[in-house]
Coordinates of C-alpha atoms in Angstrom, one line a residue:
Chain A
M5 CA 14.7 12.5 12.2
L6 CA 12.0 12.6 10.5
V7 CA 8.5 12.6 12.1
L8 CA 5.2 11.9 11.0
V9 CA 2.3 14.1 13.1
G10 CA -1.2 13.0 12.2
L11 CA -3.1 16.5 12.7
G12 CA -6.6 14.1 13.4
L13 CA -9.7 15.7 12.4
G14 CA -8.3 19.0 11.2
G15 CA -8.8 21.4 13.8
A16 CA -5.3 23.6 15.0
D17 CA -6.0 22.0 18.3
D18 CA -6.7 18.1 17.2
I19 CA -3.2 17.9 17.1
T20 CA -1.9 16.0 20.2
V21 CA 0.1 17.3 22.8
N22 CA 3.2 14.9 21.8
G23 CA 2.9 15.7 18.2
L24 CA 3.1 19.8 19.0
K25 CA 5.9 18.7 21.0
M26 CA 7.4 17.0 18.2
V27 CA 6.5 20.3 16.1
Q28 CA 8.1 22.7 18.2
R29 CA 11.3 20.6 18.5
C30 CA 11.5 20.2 14.3
S31 CA 13.4 22.8 12.7
E32 CA 11.5 22.3 9.4
V33 CA 7.5 21.9 9.5
F34 CA 5.8 20.6 6.0
Y35 CA 2.5 19.8 5.4
E36 CA 1.6 17.5 3.3
S37 CA -2.1 18.9 1.5
Y38 CA -3.0 16.2 -0.6
T39 CA -4.3 13.1 0.7
S40 CA -6.8 14.7 3.0
I41 CA -6.9 18.8 2.4
Q42 CA -7.9 20.6 5.4
A43 CA -11.3 21.7 3.7
H44 CA -13.4 23.7 5.8
G45 CA -11.8 27.2 5.7
F46 CA -8.4 26.0 5.7
D47 CA -6.0 28.5 6.3
L48 CA -2.2 27.4 6.9
T49 CA -1.7 31.0 9.0
V50 CA -3.9 29.8 11.2
L51 CA -1.9 26.4 12.2
E52 CA 1.2 28.6 11.6
N53 CA 0.0 31.1 14.5
A54 CA -1.1 28.2 16.7
Y55 CA 2.0 26.5 16.2
N56 CA 4.1 29.4 16.4
K57 CA 5.9 28.0 14.1
K58 CA 6.6 28.4 10.2
I59 CA 5.0 25.5 7.7
T60 CA 5.5 25.2 4.1
L61 CA 2.5 23.3 2.3
C62 CA 3.8 21.0 0.0
N63 CA 1.7 18.7 -2.4
R64 CA 2.0 14.5 -2.4
E65 CA 3.8 15.1 -6.1
K66 CA 6.4 16.8 -4.4
I67 CA 6.7 14.4 -1.4
E68 CA 6.9 11.6 -3.5
N69 CA 9.1 12.9 -6.1
D70 CA 11.4 14.6 -3.5
T71 CA 11.5 12.1 -0.8
D72 CA 15.4 11.5 -1.0
R73 CA 15.9 15.5 -0.3
I74 CA 13.7 15.7 2.6
L75 CA 15.5 12.3 3.9
D76 CA 18.7 14.1 3.3
L77 CA 17.0 17.0 5.3
A78 CA 16.2 14.8 7.8
E79 CA 19.7 13.3 8.2
K80 CA 20.8 16.6 8.8
T81 CA 18.3 18.3 10.8
D82 CA 14.9 17.3 12.8
V83 CA 11.7 17.1 9.8
C84 CA 8.2 17.2 10.4
I85 CA 5.6 15.9 8.0
L86 CA 1.9 17.4 9.2
V87 CA -1.2 15.1 7.3
V88 CA -4.0 15.3 8.3
G89 CA -5.9 12.4 10.0
D90 CA -3.5 9.5 10.8
P91 CA -0.4 9.4 9.0
F92 CA -0.8 5.8 7.9
G93 CA -4.5 6.6 6.4
A94 CA -2.1 6.8 2.6
T95 CA 0.6 4.8 0.8
T96 CA 2.4 7.8 0.4
H97 CA 3.4 8.0 4.3
W98 CA 4.3 4.5 4.5
S99 CA 6.7 4.8 1.7
I100 CA 8.7 7.6 3.5
C101 CA 8.8 6.2 6.3
Q102 CA 9.9 2.7 4.6
Q103 CA 12.8 4.3 2.8
A104 CA 13.8 6.6 6.2
L105 CA 14.2 2.9 7.8
S106 CA 16.0 1.6 5.0
R107 CA 18.3 4.9 5.4
K108 CA 18.7 4.2 8.8
I109 CA 17.0 7.9 9.8
P110 CA 15.8 7.9 13.2
F111 CA 12.0 8.0 11.9
Q112 CA 9.0 8.7 14.7
V113 CA 5.1 8.9 13.9
V114 CA 2.7 10.4 16.3
H115 CA -0.7 8.8 15.6
N116 CA -4.4 10.7 15.5
A117 CA -7.9 10.4 15.0
S118 CA -9.6 9.5 11.3
I119 CA -12.5 9.3 10.0
L120 CA -11.9 5.7 9.5
T121 CA -12.9 5.3 13.7
A122 CA -14.6 8.7 13.8
V123 CA -17.2 7.4 12.0
G124 CA -18.4 5.5 15.1
C125 CA -20.0 8.6 16.2
C126 CA -23.1 7.7 14.0
G127 CA -23.6 4.9 16.3
L128 CA -22.8 2.1 13.7
Q129 CA -20.3 -0.1 15.9
L130 CA -16.8 -0.4 13.9
Y131 CA -16.9 -3.7 14.3
N132 CA -19.7 -4.0 12.1
F133 CA -17.6 -2.5 9.0
G134 CA -16.6 -4.0 6.3
Q135 CA -13.6 -3.1 3.8
T136 CA -13.8 0.6 3.2
V137 CA -13.9 2.4 -0.4
T138 CA -13.3 5.6 -2.1
V139 CA -16.2 7.1 -4.2
V140 CA -13.8 7.7 -7.7
S141 CA -15.3 10.7 -9.3
W142 CA -16.4 10.2 -13.2
T143 CA -15.8 12.3 -15.9
D144 CA -17.5 12.0 -19.4
T145 CA -15.2 9.2 -20.4
W146 CA -13.8 7.6 -17.2
K147 CA -16.5 5.8 -15.1
P148 CA -14.9 3.3 -12.8
D149 CA -17.4 1.5 -10.3
S150 CA -14.9 -1.3 -8.9
Y151 CA -15.7 0.4 -5.8
F152 CA -19.1 -0.6 -5.9
D153 CA -18.7 -4.6 -5.9
R154 CA -16.7 -3.8 -2.2
I155 CA -20.0 -2.6 -1.3
E156 CA -21.8 -5.4 -2.2
A157 CA -19.0 -7.9 -0.9
N158 CA -19.4 -6.2 2.4
L159 CA -23.7 -6.2 2.2
S160 CA -23.5 -9.9 1.0
C161 CA -21.9 -10.5 4.7
G162 CA -23.7 -7.8 6.2
A163 CA -21.1 -5.5 6.7
H164 CA -21.4 -1.3 6.7
T165 CA -19.9 0.1 4.1
L166 CA -17.4 3.8 4.5
C167 CA -17.6 5.4 1.8
L168 CA -14.9 7.9 1.6
M169 CA -15.3 10.6 -0.9
D170 CA -12.7 11.6 -3.9
L171 CA -10.8 14.8 -4.0
T172 CA -10.9 16.0 -7.2
L173 CA -7.8 17.9 -8.1
G174 CA -8.1 20.8 -9.8
E175 CA -5.9 21.2 -13.2
R176 CA -2.6 23.0 -13.0
T177 CA -3.0 26.4 -13.3
I178 CA -0.3 28.5 -16.3
E179 CA 1.3 29.7 -13.1
G180 CA 1.5 26.8 -11.7
I181 CA 3.3 24.8 -14.8
M182 CA 5.4 27.8 -15.4
S183 CA 7.0 27.4 -11.5
A184 CA 7.0 23.4 -11.6
S185 CA 10.9 23.4 -11.3
W186 CA 12.6 23.0 -7.8
S187 CA 14.9 25.2 -6.5
V188 CA 17.2 24.8 -3.1
N189 CA 17.7 28.0 -1.3
V190 CA 19.7 28.2 1.4
G191 CA 19.6 24.6 1.7
V192 CA 16.2 24.6 2.0
L193 CA 13.9 22.9 0.2
D194 CA 11.6 25.6 -1.8
F195 CA 8.0 24.0 -1.6
C196 CA 6.6 27.0 -3.8
R197 CA 4.9 28.1 -0.7
N198 CA 1.6 30.1 -0.9
K199 CA 2.0 29.7 -4.7
P200 CA -1.5 28.7 -6.5
E201 CA 0.1 25.8 -8.4
Y202 CA -3.0 24.1 -8.8
K203 CA -6.7 25.3 -9.2
P204 CA -8.5 24.8 -5.8
P205 CA -9.8 21.2 -5.4
A206 CA -13.4 19.9 -5.7
F207 CA -14.6 17.9 -2.6
M208 CA -17.2 14.9 -3.7
S209 CA -20.6 15.8 -1.7
A210 CA -22.1 12.9 -0.3
S211 CA -25.5 13.5 -2.8
A212 CA -23.4 13.9 -5.2
A213 CA -21.4 10.0 -4.4
A214 CA -25.1 8.8 -3.7
K215 CA -26.0 9.9 -7.0
Q216 CA -23.3 8.1 -8.6
L217 CA -24.2 4.8 -6.3
L218 CA -27.8 5.1 -8.1
E219 CA -26.2 5.6 -11.9
I220 CA -23.8 2.0 -10.9
I221 CA -27.2 0.3 -9.9
E222 CA -29.3 1.7 -12.8
M223 CA -26.6 0.7 -15.3
R224 CA -26.3 -2.8 -13.9
R225 CA -30.1 -3.4 -14.0
Q226 CA -29.7 -2.6 -17.6
R227 CA -27.4 -5.5 -17.6
G228 CA -29.8 -8.3 -16.0
A229 CA -28.1 -7.3 -12.9
V230 CA -29.6 -7.7 -9.1
T231 CA -27.5 -5.5 -6.9
L232 CA -27.8 -6.1 -2.7
L233 CA -27.8 -2.1 -2.9
K234 CA -30.9 -0.3 -3.8
E235 CA -32.4 2.8 -4.5
T236 CA -34.4 2.1 -0.5
S237 CA -30.8 1.1 1.1
R238 CA -30.1 3.4 4.2
C239 CA -27.0 5.1 4.0
V240 CA -25.9 7.7 6.8
G241 CA -24.4 10.6 5.3
L242 CA -21.6 12.7 7.7
A243 CA -20.5 15.8 7.1
R244 CA -17.6 17.9 9.0
I245 CA -16.9 15.2 11.2
G246 CA -15.2 16.2 14.8
W247 CA -15.9 20.3 13.9
P248 CA -18.6 22.1 16.0
D249 CA -20.8 22.5 13.1
Q250 CA -20.9 17.9 12.0
K251 CA -23.9 17.3 10.7
I252 CA -25.2 13.6 10.7
V253 CA -28.4 11.9 8.4
C254 CA -30.0 8.6 7.7
R255 CA -31.7 8.4 4.8
S256 CA -32.4 6.2 1.8
L257 CA -29.8 6.2 -1.0
A258 CA -32.7 7.8 -3.2
E259 CA -33.1 10.6 -0.7
M260 CA -29.4 10.8 0.2
S261 CA -29.2 12.0 -3.7
T262 CA -30.7 15.4 -2.7
T263 CA -29.8 15.8 0.6
D264 CA -27.6 19.0 0.7
L265 CA -24.9 18.6 3.9
G266 CA -22.8 21.6 3.9
E267 CA -19.6 22.5 3.4
P268 CA -16.9 19.3 3.0
L269 CA -15.6 17.2 3.9
H270 CA -18.4 14.4 3.5
S271 CA -18.8 10.8 3.9
L272 CA -21.1 8.1 3.4
V273 CA -21.9 4.8 4.8
I274 CA -23.8 2.3 3.3
V275 CA -25.9 0.4 6.1
G276 CA -25.4 -3.4 6.5
S277 CA -27.5 -5.9 9.4
T278 CA -28.2 -3.7 12.2
H279 CA -27.9 -4.1 15.9
P280 CA -30.9 -3.2 17.7
L281 CA -28.4 -0.8 19.5
E282 CA -27.4 0.7 15.9
E283 CA -31.3 1.1 14.6
E284 CA -32.0 3.1 17.7
A285 CA -28.5 5.9 16.9
L286 CA -29.9 5.6 13.6
R287 CA -33.4 6.9 14.1
M288 CA -31.2 10.2 15.9
W289 CA -30.3 11.1 12.6
Q290 CA -33.9 10.5 10.6
Chain B
M5 CA -22.5 19.7 29.5
L6 CA -20.4 16.1 29.0
V7 CA -17.2 15.8 27.3
L8 CA -15.7 11.9 25.8
V9 CA -12.1 12.7 25.3
G10 CA -9.9 10.0 23.8
L11 CA -6.8 9.4 25.1
G12 CA -5.5 8.0 21.5
L13 CA -3.1 5.0 22.4
G14 CA -2.3 5.4 26.0
G15 CA 0.2 8.3 27.1
A16 CA -0.9 11.2 28.6
D17 CA 1.2 13.1 25.8
D18 CA -1.4 11.4 23.5
I19 CA -4.4 13.4 24.4
T20 CA -5.1 16.3 21.8
V21 CA -4.4 20.1 22.6
N22 CA -8.8 20.4 22.6
G23 CA -9.2 17.3 24.8
L24 CA -6.8 18.5 27.5
K25 CA -8.4 21.8 27.3
M26 CA -11.7 19.8 28.3
V27 CA -10.4 18.3 30.8
Q28 CA -8.9 21.4 32.3
R29 CA -12.5 23.3 31.5
C30 CA -14.6 20.2 33.5
S31 CA -15.5 20.1 37.3
E32 CA -15.3 16.3 37.1
V33 CA -13.1 13.9 35.2
F34 CA -13.6 10.4 34.9
Y35 CA -11.1 8.3 33.5
E36 CA -13.1 4.9 32.2
S37 CA -10.7 2.0 32.8
Y38 CA -12.8 -1.0 31.3
T39 CA -12.7 -0.8 27.6
S40 CA -9.4 -0.4 27.1
I41 CA -6.7 -0.6 30.1
Q42 CA -4.0 1.4 29.5
A43 CA -1.6 -1.2 30.9
H44 CA 1.8 -0.7 30.0
G45 CA 3.1 0.7 33.7
F46 CA -0.2 2.4 34.2
D47 CA -0.5 5.0 37.1
L48 CA -3.7 7.3 37.2
T49 CA -1.4 9.6 39.0
V50 CA 0.9 10.6 36.0
L51 CA -2.2 11.3 33.7
E52 CA -3.5 13.6 37.2
N53 CA -0.1 15.3 37.2
A54 CA 0.2 15.9 33.4
Y55 CA -3.6 17.2 33.1
N56 CA -3.1 19.3 36.9
K57 CA -6.3 17.8 37.4
K58 CA -7.7 15.1 40.2
I59 CA -9.4 12.3 38.3
T60 CA -11.4 9.5 39.5
L61 CA -11.1 5.8 38.2
C62 CA -14.5 4.1 37.6
N63 CA -15.1 0.9 35.7
R64 CA -17.8 0.3 32.9
E65 CA -20.2 -1.3 35.6
K66 CA -20.1 1.7 37.5
I67 CA -20.5 3.8 34.4
E68 CA -23.0 1.8 32.7
N69 CA -24.9 1.5 35.9
D70 CA -24.9 5.0 37.2
T71 CA -25.1 6.6 33.5
D72 CA -28.2 8.5 35.1
R73 CA -26.0 10.2 38.0
I74 CA -23.1 10.8 35.9
L75 CA -25.6 12.5 33.6
D76 CA -27.4 14.5 36.8
L77 CA -24.1 15.7 37.5
A78 CA -23.5 17.1 33.8
E79 CA -26.6 18.7 34.1
K80 CA -25.0 21.0 36.7
T81 CA -21.8 21.1 35.6
D82 CA -19.4 20.3 33.0
V83 CA -18.2 16.8 33.0
C84 CA -15.5 15.0 31.3
I85 CA -14.7 11.1 30.7
L86 CA -11.3 9.8 29.3
V87 CA -11.5 6.9 27.4
V88 CA -8.6 5.1 25.8
G89 CA -8.4 5.3 22.3
D90 CA -11.1 6.8 20.3
P91 CA -14.4 7.6 22.2
F92 CA -16.4 5.3 20.0
G93 CA -14.3 1.8 19.9
A94 CA -17.0 0.5 22.7
T95 CA -20.4 0.5 22.5
T96 CA -20.7 1.8 26.1
H97 CA -19.6 5.0 25.0
W98 CA -22.0 5.3 21.9
S99 CA -25.1 4.4 24.9
I100 CA -24.2 7.2 27.5
C101 CA -23.8 9.9 24.5
Q102 CA -27.2 8.8 23.1
Q103 CA -28.7 9.3 26.6
A104 CA -27.1 12.6 27.1
L105 CA -28.8 13.6 23.8
S106 CA -32.0 12.4 24.4
R107 CA -31.8 14.4 28.1
K108 CA -31.1 17.3 26.1
I109 CA -27.5 17.7 28.1
P110 CA -25.1 19.5 25.8
F111 CA -22.6 16.4 24.5
Q112 CA -19.1 16.8 22.8
V113 CA -16.4 14.1 21.4
V114 CA -12.8 14.8 21.4
H115 CA -11.8 12.1 18.8
N116 CA -8.3 10.6 18.9
A117 CA -6.4 7.6 17.9
S118 CA -7.1 4.1 17.8
I119 CA -5.1 1.3 16.9
L120 CA -8.4 0.5 14.8
T121 CA -6.1 2.7 12.5
A122 CA -2.9 2.8 13.8
V123 CA -2.4 -0.4 12.8
G124 CA -1.8 1.0 9.5
C125 CA 2.2 1.3 10.9
C126 CA 3.0 -2.4 9.9
G127 CA 2.6 -1.1 6.2
L128 CA -0.8 -3.1 5.7
Q129 CA -3.3 -0.8 3.6
L130 CA -6.2 0.3 6.0
Y131 CA -8.6 -0.4 3.1
N132 CA -7.7 -3.8 2.7
F133 CA -9.4 -4.8 6.3
G134 CA -12.1 -6.5 6.3
Q135 CA -13.6 -6.7 9.7
T136 CA -12.3 -6.4 13.2
V137 CA -12.5 -9.6 15.6
T138 CA -11.8 -9.4 19.2
V139 CA -10.3 -13.0 20.2
V140 CA -11.6 -14.0 23.3
S141 CA -10.4 -15.6 25.8
W142 CA -11.7 -19.2 26.7
T143 CA -12.3 -20.9 29.8
D144 CA -12.3 -24.7 30.3
T145 CA -15.8 -24.7 29.6
W146 CA -16.5 -21.8 27.1
K147 CA -14.6 -21.8 23.8
P148 CA -16.1 -19.5 21.5
D149 CA -15.2 -19.7 18.1
S150 CA -17.4 -17.3 15.9
Y151 CA -14.5 -14.7 15.7
F152 CA -12.9 -17.7 13.6
D153 CA -16.0 -17.2 11.0
R154 CA -15.2 -13.5 10.0
I155 CA -11.7 -14.2 9.5
E156 CA -12.2 -16.9 7.2
A157 CA -14.8 -14.2 5.5
N158 CA -12.0 -11.4 5.1
L159 CA -9.7 -14.2 4.0
S160 CA -12.0 -15.5 0.9
C161 CA -12.6 -11.7 -0.3
G162 CA -8.6 -11.3 0.1
A163 CA -9.0 -9.1 3.1
H164 CA -6.8 -8.5 6.1
T165 CA -8.2 -8.8 9.5
L166 CA -7.4 -6.8 12.4
C167 CA -7.6 -9.3 15.7
L168 CA -8.1 -7.5 19.2
M169 CA -7.2 -9.0 22.4
D170 CA -9.4 -10.2 24.8
L171 CA -8.9 -8.5 28.2
T172 CA -9.8 -10.4 30.7
L173 CA -11.2 -8.9 33.6
G174 CA -9.5 -10.8 37.0
E175 CA -12.4 -11.8 39.8
R176 CA -13.6 -9.1 42.1
T177 CA -11.3 -9.3 45.5
I178 CA -13.0 -9.6 48.7
E179 CA -12.5 -5.7 49.2
G180 CA -13.8 -4.8 46.3
I181 CA -17.1 -7.2 46.9
M182 CA -17.2 -5.5 50.7
S183 CA -17.1 -1.8 49.4
A184 CA -19.3 -2.1 46.2
S185 CA -22.2 -0.1 47.7
W186 CA -22.3 3.3 45.8
S187 CA -22.1 6.6 48.4
V188 CA -22.7 10.4 47.5
N189 CA -20.6 12.4 49.4
V190 CA -20.5 15.6 49.0
G191 CA -22.2 16.0 46.1
V192 CA -19.8 14.1 44.1
L193 CA -19.9 10.5 43.2
D194 CA -17.8 7.9 45.0
F195 CA -16.0 5.8 42.1
C196 CA -14.2 4.2 44.5
R197 CA -11.0 5.7 43.9
N198 CA -7.9 3.4 44.3
K199 CA -9.8 1.0 45.8
P200 CA -8.2 -2.4 44.7
E201 CA -12.2 -3.6 43.8
Y202 CA -10.9 -5.9 41.0
K203 CA -7.7 -8.3 40.6
P204 CA -5.6 -7.1 38.1
P205 CA -6.7 -7.6 34.7
A206 CA -4.7 -10.3 32.2
F207 CA -4.1 -8.9 28.6
M208 CA -3.9 -11.7 26.1
S209 CA -0.9 -12.4 23.9
A210 CA -0.4 -12.4 20.4
S211 CA 1.3 -15.8 20.7
A212 CA -1.7 -16.8 22.6
A213 CA -4.4 -15.7 20.4
A214 CA -2.0 -17.4 17.8
K215 CA -2.7 -20.8 19.6
Q216 CA -6.3 -20.5 20.3
L217 CA -6.5 -19.8 16.2
L218 CA -4.2 -23.1 15.8
E219 CA -6.2 -25.0 18.3
I220 CA -9.6 -23.9 16.2
I221 CA -8.4 -25.0 13.0
E222 CA -7.2 -28.3 14.4
M223 CA -10.5 -29.1 15.9
R224 CA -12.2 -28.1 12.4
R225 CA -10.1 -30.3 10.4
Q226 CA -11.1 -33.2 13.0
R227 CA -14.5 -32.3 12.1
G228 CA -13.7 -32.3 7.9
A229 CA -13.7 -29.1 7.1
V230 CA -11.1 -27.0 5.5
T231 CA -10.5 -23.7 6.6
L232 CA -8.5 -21.0 5.2
L233 CA -6.5 -20.0 8.0
K234 CA -3.6 -22.2 7.9
E235 CA -0.5 -23.1 9.8
T236 CA 1.5 -21.4 7.5
S237 CA -0.3 -18.7 7.2
R238 CA 1.1 -15.0 7.7
C239 CA 0.3 -12.8 10.2
V240 CA 1.4 -9.6 12.2
G241 CA 1.8 -9.6 15.9
L242 CA 2.1 -6.2 16.8
A243 CA 2.6 -4.7 20.8
R244 CA 2.8 -1.6 22.7
I245 CA 1.7 0.8 19.1
G246 CA 2.4 4.3 19.6
W247 CA 4.7 3.3 22.3
P248 CA 8.4 4.3 22.2
D249 CA 9.5 0.0 22.4
Q250 CA 6.6 -0.8 20.2
K251 CA 7.3 -4.0 18.5
I252 CA 6.2 -5.6 15.1
V253 CA 6.7 -8.7 13.3
C254 CA 5.4 -10.7 10.8
R255 CA 5.9 -14.5 11.1
S256 CA 3.5 -17.8 10.5
L257 CA 0.6 -18.2 12.8
A258 CA 2.8 -21.5 13.9
E259 CA 5.9 -19.8 14.6
M260 CA 3.5 -16.3 16.1
S261 CA 2.5 -19.1 18.7
T262 CA 6.2 -19.2 20.1
T263 CA 7.2 -15.4 19.6
D264 CA 7.1 -13.4 22.5
L265 CA 6.3 -10.1 22.0
G266 CA 6.7 -8.6 25.8
E267 CA 4.7 -6.1 27.6
P268 CA 0.7 -6.0 26.5
L269 CA -1.1 -4.3 24.3
H270 CA -0.9 -6.8 21.9
S271 CA -2.7 -7.1 18.5
L272 CA -3.0 -9.7 15.5
V273 CA -3.3 -9.0 12.0
I274 CA -4.1 -12.0 9.2
V275 CA -2.5 -11.5 6.3
G276 CA -5.0 -11.4 3.7
S277 CA -3.7 -10.6 -0.4
T278 CA -1.1 -8.5 -0.2
H279 CA 0.1 -5.5 -3.2
P280 CA 3.3 -5.5 -3.9
L281 CA 3.9 -2.1 -1.5
E282 CA 2.8 -4.5 1.1
E283 CA 4.9 -7.1 0.3
E284 CA 7.9 -4.8 1.2
A285 CA 6.6 -3.9 4.2
L286 CA 6.0 -6.7 5.4
R287 CA 9.9 -8.0 5.1
M288 CA 10.9 -5.2 6.9
W289 CA 8.9 -7.2 10.2
Q290 CA 10.6 -10.8 9.3

């Protein structure tokens, strides 16, 4: 059997009772470390101790490249993949589920909280959100801005936009490149547990995302375009949602670009048209 | 302290470990029975036994009318309100949170899964969903159709639409009307536990929602309007998501109007533009 278990907003106790039962029942437990890394002082041993289970860290590349091996394992025994948020926040997980179903391997999902709904804690109504975007980190030579068009489309019909922050994976370390080959060891996959194959990932901050949005506005202005999103547009910065030290602030986009929300993970909401109740809520974060 | 605890998709074990700890710590536990009733053979004693705690059922009206009394209680002791899904799926809960904060009553939220993200289990990407709508049940004299415009707006930019089903509360029973007064009994609120104040609620089915959408198309056609949503448009019907007997089917809107998905709760997704991976997923539900 293959079980995808959502870990919700990331603390060891954010797993559901059902999810915990699944983890304890499975003989192999993997932790998917790519699609949303538990940034906030993450330590795998905390989860291992809380669940009283050995957990193997594996990155997305390995899950994607070795789906067949994971499914071979799931044919013989109960295998669990832990995923931060809800398991279907990322395409990767749907794809492994689909392959399990087509191989007729019993398959289960344990849903959990995701920032996509937890964002409701800022008081903006979930019904009033349009399509979610990811603010992609720019490099010197690669500056995609298509997500900006979605924000504009949402604003044009009064909808709020949840902007997720890009996760910049560090480059592979030399040690990582040298050890990238796979080994099957006593029938168990070696997911290079605790091996520093990648440099630590970089998390985009809400202020960096705001800065990048301001740059796009400026670039478009120079081309003569008029954007709905402006320096004065209101946005809500959210940090560490679901954690005891979560932080929510409401600022103009320009102000947000210089606002430090502290440790990751951050999200940013571009505010569309508001209901009076939403206005009341936003006043609390000013 | 006031704690809002999400129950996720509705089984007793769908609570998070953190949520369960909160329930066990609180001296008063309420179960909010309006915004998303646990339909599927719901029995409060199942939760009481699972959590080893007395739980008081209360409807939205009482939470809204007696927020002050609940907060008075929360000033003196630890009070928990259990809510199906994520606590911020409904405005009611934001409002009580806001009042707690303004009265400086310590306040916490335990997030959980919601159909708003669990819908990803059908293989359509959450990023490609536009604004969510609720298909409102019509009466003979009241036939609102503004949600249809949101579906059209989503389709016009290629986005999918999650349609939640209206929950039709039954009329009050005579017994309910007779017992509607409040009593404060030994300092604890009497939320008329186990008293059948309302007739059982009616849940809209995905087929009924599809039928109503077809009626709106026909009404608009008669007015000479051309709609993007058509009889042949694809939609996905979802029933009992997160439960062992969940069901997902992909049909044309016309076919969906005669498809029986069984017990509640149902949801319906109007499919917008699709990615090849999404197409693969949809083929599984045909």
